[in-house]
GROMACS .gro file of C-alpha atoms in nm:
model
  353
    1MET     CA    1  -2.416  -2.822   0.668
    2ILE     CA    2  -2.149  -3.058   0.678
    3ALA     CA    3  -1.978  -2.998   0.349
    4ALA     CA    4  -1.995  -2.638   0.455
    5PHE     CA    5  -1.820  -2.711   0.788
    6LEU     CA    6  -1.536  -2.910   0.585
    7PHE     CA    7  -1.516  -2.644   0.343
    8THR     CA    8  -1.472  -2.368   0.617
    9SER     CA    9  -1.188  -2.577   0.761
   10ALA     CA   10  -1.016  -2.554   0.425
   11ILE     CA   11  -1.055  -2.222   0.400
   12LEU     CA   12  -0.921  -2.131   0.787
   13ALA     CA   13  -0.619  -2.324   0.681
   14ALA     CA   14  -0.555  -2.084   0.380
   15CYS     CA   15  -0.603  -1.804   0.650
   16GLY     CA   16  -0.345  -1.932   0.861
   17GLY     CA   17  -0.590  -2.073   1.108
   18ARG     CA   18  -0.428  -2.375   1.321
   19SER     CA   19  -0.569  -2.632   1.545
   20ALA     CA   20  -0.622  -2.563   1.932
   21SER     CA   21  -0.476  -2.759   2.179
   22SER     CA   22  -0.578  -2.515   2.441
   23SER     CA   23  -0.813  -2.192   2.495
   24ASP     CA   24  -0.502  -2.007   2.471
   25ASP     CA   25  -0.422  -2.154   2.099
   26ILE     CA   26  -0.769  -2.074   1.975
   27ASP     CA   27  -0.777  -1.879   1.655
   28PRO     CA   28  -1.087  -1.645   1.652
   29ARG     CA   29  -1.108  -1.747   1.286
   30ASP     CA   30  -1.190  -2.097   1.389
   31THR     CA   31  -1.501  -1.985   1.577
   32VAL     CA   32  -1.650  -1.858   1.274
   33THR     CA   33  -1.929  -2.055   1.046
   34VAL     CA   34  -1.956  -1.954   0.692
   35PRO     CA   35  -2.339  -1.987   0.576
   36GLU     CA   36  -2.405  -2.222   0.283
   37GLY     CA   37  -2.379  -2.050  -0.038
   38ILE     CA   38  -2.068  -1.825   0.023
   39THR     CA   39  -1.752  -1.989  -0.122
   40GLY     CA   40  -1.434  -1.912  -0.255
   41GLU     CA   41  -1.288  -1.574  -0.174
   42ASP     CA   42  -1.604  -1.447  -0.033
   43SER     CA   43  -1.591  -1.700   0.229
   44ILE     CA   44  -1.226  -1.596   0.334
   45VAL     CA   45  -1.372  -1.222   0.341
   46TYR     CA   46  -1.671  -1.337   0.551
   47ILE     CA   47  -1.432  -1.512   0.803
   48GLU     CA   48  -1.209  -1.185   0.836
   49ASN     CA   49  -1.504  -0.944   0.849
   50ALA     CA   50  -1.657  -1.159   1.124
   51VAL     CA   51  -1.322  -1.147   1.324
   52TYR     CA   52  -1.208  -0.805   1.278
   53LYS     CA   53  -1.518  -0.589   1.202
   54ASP     CA   54  -1.440  -0.229   1.247
   55HIS     CA   55  -1.119  -0.272   1.433
   56ILE     CA   56  -0.866  -0.430   1.179
   57THR     CA   57  -0.515  -0.342   1.236
   58VAL     CA   58  -0.197  -0.279   1.010
   59SER     CA   59  -0.083  -0.604   1.160
   60ASP     CA   60  -0.430  -0.766   1.107
   61PHE     CA   61  -0.407  -0.653   0.727
   62LEU     CA   62  -0.042  -0.802   0.693
   63ASP     CA   63  -0.140  -1.141   0.815
   64LEU     CA   64  -0.433  -1.196   0.570
   65ALA     CA   65  -0.361  -1.508   0.348
   66GLU     CA   66  -0.261  -1.370   0.007
   67VAL     CA   67  -0.566  -1.510  -0.166
   68HIS     CA   68  -0.734  -1.306  -0.440
   69GLU     CA   69  -0.917  -1.346  -0.767
   70LEU     CA   70  -0.633  -1.158  -0.908
   71GLU     CA   71  -0.406  -1.462  -0.869
   72ASP     CA   72  -0.622  -1.672  -1.105
   73ARG     CA   73  -0.686  -1.424  -1.355
   74LEU     CA   74  -0.324  -1.357  -1.407
   75PHE     CA   75  -0.037  -1.524  -1.216
   76LEU     CA   76  -0.133  -1.912  -1.275
   77TYR     CA   77  -0.184  -1.880  -1.611
   78HIS     CA   78   0.110  -1.679  -1.741
   79ASP     CA   79   0.373  -1.813  -1.474
   80SER     CA   80   0.605  -2.000  -1.726
   81ILE     CA   81   0.623  -1.658  -1.941
   82ALA     CA   82   0.638  -1.396  -1.659
   83THR     CA   83   0.943  -1.220  -1.607
   84LEU     CA   84   1.084  -1.202  -1.234
   85ARG     CA   85   0.975  -0.838  -1.239
   86ASP     CA   86   0.635  -0.930  -1.338
   87LYS     CA   87   0.603  -1.208  -1.098
   88ALA     CA   88   0.703  -0.956  -0.798
   89ALA     CA   89   0.441  -0.710  -0.943
   90MET     CA   90   0.178  -0.992  -0.954
   91ARG     CA   91   0.239  -1.118  -0.617
   92LEU     CA   92   0.230  -0.731  -0.497
   93ALA     CA   93  -0.095  -0.689  -0.698
   94ASN     CA   94  -0.243  -1.011  -0.514
   95ARG     CA   95  -0.165  -0.879  -0.186
   96PHE     CA   96  -0.283  -0.510  -0.242
   97MET     CA   97  -0.581  -0.646  -0.396
   98ARG     CA   98  -0.642  -0.910  -0.121
   99MET     CA   99  -0.613  -0.629   0.175
  100HIS     CA  100  -0.836  -0.405  -0.045
  101TYR     CA  101  -1.117  -0.655  -0.054
  102VAL     CA  102  -1.131  -0.708   0.303
  103ALA     CA  103  -1.077  -0.316   0.398
  104LEU     CA  104  -1.374  -0.238   0.169
  105SER     CA  105  -1.620  -0.319   0.436
  106GLY     CA  106  -1.409  -0.124   0.699
  107ASP     CA  107  -1.464   0.216   0.875
  108ALA     CA  108  -1.275   0.528   0.810
  109ASN     CA  109  -1.007   0.391   1.042
  110SER     CA  110  -0.964   0.063   0.902
  111LYS     CA  111  -0.900   0.236   0.572
  112LEU     CA  112  -0.606   0.417   0.737
  113GLN     CA  113  -0.458   0.113   0.886
  114TRP     CA  114  -0.508  -0.052   0.524
  115VAL     CA  115  -0.285   0.193   0.354
  116MET     CA  116  -0.013   0.192   0.634
  117ALA     CA  117  -0.013  -0.212   0.574
  118VAL     CA  118  -0.002  -0.136   0.193
  119ASN     CA  119   0.310   0.116   0.255
  120ALA     CA  120   0.456  -0.181   0.431
  121VAL     CA  121   0.414  -0.435   0.127
  122LEU     CA  122   0.546  -0.165  -0.120
  123ASP     CA  123   0.865  -0.157   0.101
  124THR     CA  124   0.882  -0.540   0.075
  125PHE     CA  125   0.839  -0.520  -0.311
  126ARG     CA  126   1.113  -0.247  -0.336
  127VAL     CA  127   1.366  -0.500  -0.171
  128ALA     CA  128   1.230  -0.737  -0.458
  129VAL     CA  129   1.253  -0.486  -0.742
  130PRO     CA  130   1.489  -0.193  -0.610
  131SER     CA  131   1.490  -0.040  -0.968
  132ILE     CA  132   1.114   0.062  -0.917
  133PRO     CA  133   1.082   0.393  -0.723
  134LYS     CA  134   0.834   0.358  -0.437
  135ASP     CA  135   0.588   0.610  -0.562
  136SER     CA  136   0.575   0.411  -0.894
  137ALA     CA  137   0.516   0.074  -0.746
  138LEU     CA  138   0.154   0.062  -0.772
  139ASN     CA  139   0.147   0.149  -1.137
  140GLU     CA  140   0.327  -0.182  -1.191
  141ILE     CA  141   0.018  -0.346  -1.059
  142ILE     CA  142  -0.175  -0.178  -1.340
  143ARG     CA  143   0.080  -0.240  -1.579
  144VAL     CA  144   0.088  -0.612  -1.516
  145ALA     CA  145  -0.305  -0.633  -1.511
  146ASP     CA  146  -0.310  -0.436  -1.846
  147GLU     CA  147  -0.026  -0.646  -2.001
  148TYR     CA  148  -0.180  -1.013  -1.904
  149SER     CA  149  -0.528  -0.931  -1.970
  150SER     CA  150  -0.701  -1.110  -2.241
  151GLU     CA  151  -0.924  -0.797  -2.318
  152THR     CA  152  -1.252  -0.998  -2.273
  153GLN     CA  153  -1.514  -0.778  -2.122
  154SER     CA  154  -1.492  -0.925  -1.813
  155GLU     CA  155  -1.110  -0.845  -1.821
  156MET     CA  156  -1.147  -0.518  -1.886
  157ASN     CA  157  -1.404  -0.483  -1.601
  158PHE     CA  158  -1.165  -0.604  -1.364
  159GLN     CA  159  -0.882  -0.375  -1.505
  160CYS     CA  160  -1.102  -0.094  -1.408
  161TYR     CA  161  -1.163  -0.219  -1.051
  162ILE     CA  162  -0.787  -0.256  -1.016
  163ARG     CA  163  -0.716   0.098  -1.140
  164SER     CA  164  -0.993   0.239  -0.906
  165SER     CA  165  -0.860   0.060  -0.611
  166VAL     CA  166  -0.499   0.182  -0.671
  167ASP     CA  167  -0.680   0.548  -0.702
  168TYR     CA  168  -0.861   0.475  -0.392
  169TYR     CA  169  -0.546   0.372  -0.195
  170ARG     CA  170  -0.374   0.714  -0.297
  171THR     CA  171  -0.654   0.918  -0.179
  172ILE     CA  172  -0.668   0.749   0.175
  173GLU     CA  173  -0.292   0.790   0.195
  174ALA     CA  174  -0.307   1.170   0.089
  175TYR     CA  175  -0.579   1.218   0.369
  176ARG     CA  176  -0.320   1.031   0.613
  177GLN     CA  177  -0.039   1.242   0.524
  178TRP     CA  178  -0.237   1.551   0.535
  179ILE     CA  179  -0.378   1.482   0.898
  180GLN     CA  180  -0.021   1.422   0.998
  181ALA     CA  181   0.082   1.757   0.836
  182VAL     CA  182  -0.161   1.990   0.965
  183PRO     CA  183  -0.080   2.192   1.296
  184SER     CA  184  -0.144   1.988   1.603
  185ASP     CA  185  -0.402   2.213   1.756
  186ILE     CA  186  -0.652   2.144   1.437
  187ARG     CA  187  -0.549   1.775   1.360
  188LEU     CA  188  -0.828   1.624   1.554
  189LEU     CA  189  -1.046   1.822   1.349
  190ALA     CA  190  -0.881   1.717   1.035
  191GLN     CA  191  -0.932   1.338   1.127
  192GLU     CA  192  -1.321   1.431   1.214
  193GLU     CA  193  -1.325   1.585   0.866
  194TYR     CA  194  -1.162   1.265   0.691
  195GLU     CA  195  -1.406   1.062   0.879
  196ALA     CA  196  -1.714   1.241   0.769
  197TRP     CA  197  -1.577   1.255   0.397
  198HIS     CA  198  -1.516   0.870   0.416
  199ASP     CA  199  -1.902   0.832   0.494
  200LEU     CA  200  -2.019   1.093   0.270
  201ASN     CA  201  -1.822   0.943  -0.016
  202SER     CA  202  -1.962   0.595   0.062
  203ALA     CA  203  -2.315   0.728   0.060
  204ARG     CA  204  -2.272   0.920  -0.270
  205PHE     CA  205  -2.123   0.597  -0.435
  206THR     CA  206  -2.382   0.371  -0.293
  207LEU     CA  207  -2.687   0.601  -0.392
  208TRP     CA  208  -2.542   0.619  -0.744
  209ASP     CA  209  -2.463   0.239  -0.760
  210GLU     CA  210  -2.778   0.101  -0.597
  211VAL     CA  211  -3.044   0.367  -0.692
  212SER     CA  212  -2.985   0.601  -0.986
  213TYR     CA  213  -2.774   0.365  -1.228
  214ARG     CA  214  -2.934   0.010  -1.246
  215GLN     CA  215  -2.858  -0.101  -1.588
  216GLU     CA  216  -2.787  -0.465  -1.442
  217TRP     CA  217  -2.784  -0.595  -1.807
  218TYR     CA  218  -2.502  -0.395  -1.928
  219SER     CA  219  -2.200  -0.558  -1.978
  220MET     CA  220  -1.990  -0.262  -1.925
  221LYS     CA  221  -2.177  -0.143  -1.628
  222PRO     CA  222  -1.882  -0.245  -1.376
  223MET     CA  223  -1.636  -0.032  -1.587
  224GLU     CA  224  -1.862   0.258  -1.553
  225ILE     CA  225  -1.902   0.220  -1.178
  226GLU     CA  226  -1.518   0.199  -1.119
  227GLY     CA  227  -1.483   0.521  -1.349
  228TYR     CA  228  -1.725   0.710  -1.121
  229ARG     CA  229  -1.553   0.597  -0.789
  230GLU     CA  230  -1.190   0.665  -0.939
  231ASN     CA  231  -1.360   1.025  -1.044
  232LEU     CA  232  -1.463   1.058  -0.674
  233SER     CA  233  -1.123   0.971  -0.530
  234SER     CA  234  -0.904   1.167  -0.782
  235ASN     CA  235  -1.121   1.484  -0.708
  236ARG     CA  236  -1.060   1.468  -0.356
  237ARG     CA  237  -0.713   1.420  -0.375
  238ALA     CA  238  -0.717   1.766  -0.617
  239GLU     CA  239  -0.935   1.927  -0.363
  240LEU     CA  240  -0.680   1.797  -0.061
  241GLU     CA  241  -0.415   2.009  -0.255
  242VAL     CA  242  -0.580   2.324  -0.252
  243GLU     CA  243  -0.686   2.292   0.135
  244ARG     CA  244  -0.285   2.235   0.199
  245ASP     CA  245  -0.219   2.563   0.039
  246ILE     CA  246  -0.483   2.739   0.221
  247ILE     CA  247  -0.404   2.605   0.573
  248LEU     CA  248  -0.015   2.534   0.538
  249SER     CA  249   0.078   2.801   0.314
  250GLY     CA  250  -0.186   3.074   0.359
  251LYS     CA  251  -0.289   3.096  -0.024
  252PRO     CA  252  -0.616   3.255  -0.067
  253TYR     CA  253  -0.900   3.097  -0.243
  254GLN     CA  254  -1.187   3.243  -0.451
  255GLN     CA  255  -1.512   3.057  -0.489
  256LYS     CA  256  -1.555   2.962  -0.858
  257GLY     CA  257  -1.922   2.873  -0.863
  258LYS     CA  258  -2.263   2.989  -0.701
  259THR     CA  259  -2.361   2.833  -0.379
  260VAL     CA  260  -2.584   2.565  -0.401
  261THR     CA  261  -2.922   2.638  -0.223
  262ALA     CA  262  -3.096   2.404  -0.010
  263LYS     CA  263  -3.383   2.379  -0.286
  264GLU     CA  264  -3.110   2.272  -0.546
  265TRP     CA  265  -2.974   2.035  -0.296
  266GLU     CA  266  -3.317   1.861  -0.249
  267GLN     CA  267  -3.374   1.871  -0.604
  268TRP     CA  268  -3.069   1.722  -0.692
  269ILE     CA  269  -3.123   1.419  -0.439
  270ALA     CA  270  -3.475   1.381  -0.561
  271ASP     CA  271  -3.348   1.361  -0.934
  272SER     CA  272  -3.061   1.092  -0.823
  273SER     CA  273  -3.316   0.888  -0.644
  274VAL     CA  274  -3.475   0.766  -0.977
  275PRO     CA  275  -3.273   0.524  -1.169
  276GLU     CA  276  -3.159   0.655  -1.514
  277ASP     CA  277  -3.313   0.346  -1.685
  278ILE     CA  278  -3.655   0.328  -1.527
  279ASP     CA  279  -3.855   0.390  -1.866
  280ASP     CA  280  -3.696   0.118  -2.019
  281LEU     CA  281  -3.730  -0.138  -1.709
  282LYS     CA  282  -4.119  -0.032  -1.725
  283LYS     CA  283  -4.145  -0.104  -2.091
  284MET     CA  284  -3.984  -0.432  -2.046
  285GLY     CA  285  -4.235  -0.521  -1.746
  286ASP     CA  286  -3.936  -0.577  -1.537
  287ALA     CA  287  -4.058  -0.403  -1.214
  288ASP     CA  288  -3.827  -0.611  -1.012
  289ARG     CA  289  -3.520  -0.428  -1.123
  290ILE     CA  290  -3.686  -0.089  -1.023
  291PRO     CA  291  -3.536  -0.003  -0.641
  292SER     CA  292  -3.807  -0.027  -0.383
  293ASP     CA  293  -3.932   0.286  -0.218
  294SER     CA  294  -3.772   0.160   0.142
  295LEU     CA  295  -3.462   0.140  -0.032
  296VAL     CA  296  -3.443   0.458  -0.181
  297ALA     CA  297  -3.573   0.610   0.143
  298ASP     CA  298  -3.285   0.469   0.332
  299ARG     CA  299  -3.017   0.546   0.073
  300VAL     CA  300  -3.139   0.906   0.051
  301ASN     CA  301  -3.150   0.931   0.438
  302THR     CA  302  -2.778   0.825   0.475
  303LEU     CA  303  -2.687   1.068   0.214
  304LYS     CA  304  -2.838   1.356   0.392
  305SER     CA  305  -2.711   1.264   0.714
  306THR     CA  306  -2.356   1.199   0.637
  307PHE     CA  307  -2.380   1.527   0.404
  308SER     CA  308  -2.480   1.713   0.758
  309ARG     CA  309  -2.203   1.576   0.940
  310TRP     CA  310  -1.952   1.640   0.665
  311LEU     CA  311  -2.058   2.015   0.658
  312LYS     CA  312  -2.035   2.038   1.054
  313ALA     CA  313  -1.707   1.915   1.019
  314ARG     CA  314  -1.583   2.128   0.797
  315GLN     CA  315  -1.753   2.422   0.926
  316ALA     CA  316  -1.567   2.348   1.271
  317LEU     CA  317  -1.227   2.290   1.079
  318ALA     CA  318  -1.285   2.675   0.921
  319ALA     CA  319  -1.397   2.822   1.269
  320ALA     CA  320  -1.039   2.698   1.398
  321LEU     CA  321  -0.839   2.879   1.144
  322PRO     CA  322  -0.750   3.240   1.121
  323LYS     CA  323  -1.029   3.436   0.943
  324GLU     CA  324  -0.895   3.484   0.603
  325GLN     CA  325  -0.806   3.113   0.592
  326GLY     CA  326  -1.130   3.013   0.743
  327ASP     CA  327  -1.324   3.220   0.474
  328ALA     CA  328  -1.120   3.043   0.208
  329TYR     CA  329  -1.183   2.701   0.357
  330ASP     CA  330  -1.546   2.788   0.335
  331PHE     CA  331  -1.536   2.916  -0.011
  332LEU     CA  332  -1.376   2.572  -0.108
  333THR     CA  333  -1.640   2.370   0.073
  334ALA     CA  334  -1.919   2.566  -0.134
  335ASP     CA  335  -1.732   2.483  -0.451
  336ILE     CA  336  -1.694   2.104  -0.350
  337HIS     CA  337  -2.048   2.073  -0.271
  338SER     CA  338  -2.139   2.269  -0.604
  339ARG     CA  339  -1.943   1.996  -0.788
  340MET     CA  340  -2.123   1.711  -0.618
  341VAL     CA  341  -2.472   1.836  -0.786
  342GLY     CA  342  -2.287   1.901  -1.127
  343LYS     CA  343  -2.310   2.288  -1.107
  344LEU     CA  344  -1.928   2.325  -1.125
  345ALA     CA  345  -1.692   2.129  -1.330
  346ASP     CA  346  -1.458   1.880  -1.157
  347ILE     CA  347  -1.114   2.015  -1.071
  348ILE     CA  348  -0.903   1.710  -1.178
  349PRO     CA  349  -0.744   1.714  -1.537
  350TYR     CA  350  -0.937   1.496  -1.778
  351GLU     CA  351  -0.634   1.261  -1.858
  352ASN     CA  352  -0.637   1.160  -1.504
  353TRP     CA  353  -0.938   0.957  -1.502
   0.00000   0.00000   0.00000
């Protein structure tokens, strides 16, 4: 425990913690005890999450210590050969990923705070590298990650994590701009739909990651997981563009697929609640890798409850629109649901993911 305390003190210094001479000077990070076994970057994230929980602000994100695994993977090993542009891009990548790592455990509002903090960091990057347009700055993160990668499986897995993180930022930022763009009388409803989507998106990914796809021994699993996450993000941005046309431009929308019935929805959930590799696990006699009934039940219940909340939020928004727009919005909702269960092709172009 003494070792854990000493290690915590070192981590707090990295996080900007300070010694307290009076109660007014106490940094809340100094009151957090990191459990034994949590080390390195995980210990920093543990402290930040313990302090902020779901109430982290833009300022909090910007105050985070710039410590992330990316720095060890890229910057330290290539400092002598990197150009000034590359170094600036690596620092941007390091800060972006550092904030993203903490944002992952936050709620929907924390994600909005995160993208606003990222926007501020992008402005700082643009001062250092004015030749890069702001809307292309995040591509620099992907570029240096690719350029300085050794292309081992571990590196390629990490590259996919970076790509999906950038794509997720773009989706939350698109949502933030969307909420600001809608008429003021439905802005609260748009905010509620975003929050419901955030929780549903998390539930869908968690079910897939922890239940339906569990090939733990598969070296490319991280790549496929992040590819799935990127697919979810990109598709939602494409849907938001359709919603923008419906609500802001009055553009009609005709339903592309059949409405998913309650029975089909339940069947899809049941099918998704069985690991893809369950037969292999049974043959291997590795029953410990098969998710427990209690885990499956919890993830399924979360999926159903978040879907119900998301559907109600969209119905409320549709009801607040003029009839033709409301009908078009309902048609889009039906198609989004149909895509969830694989009965309608994704609307994102293949080359985007």
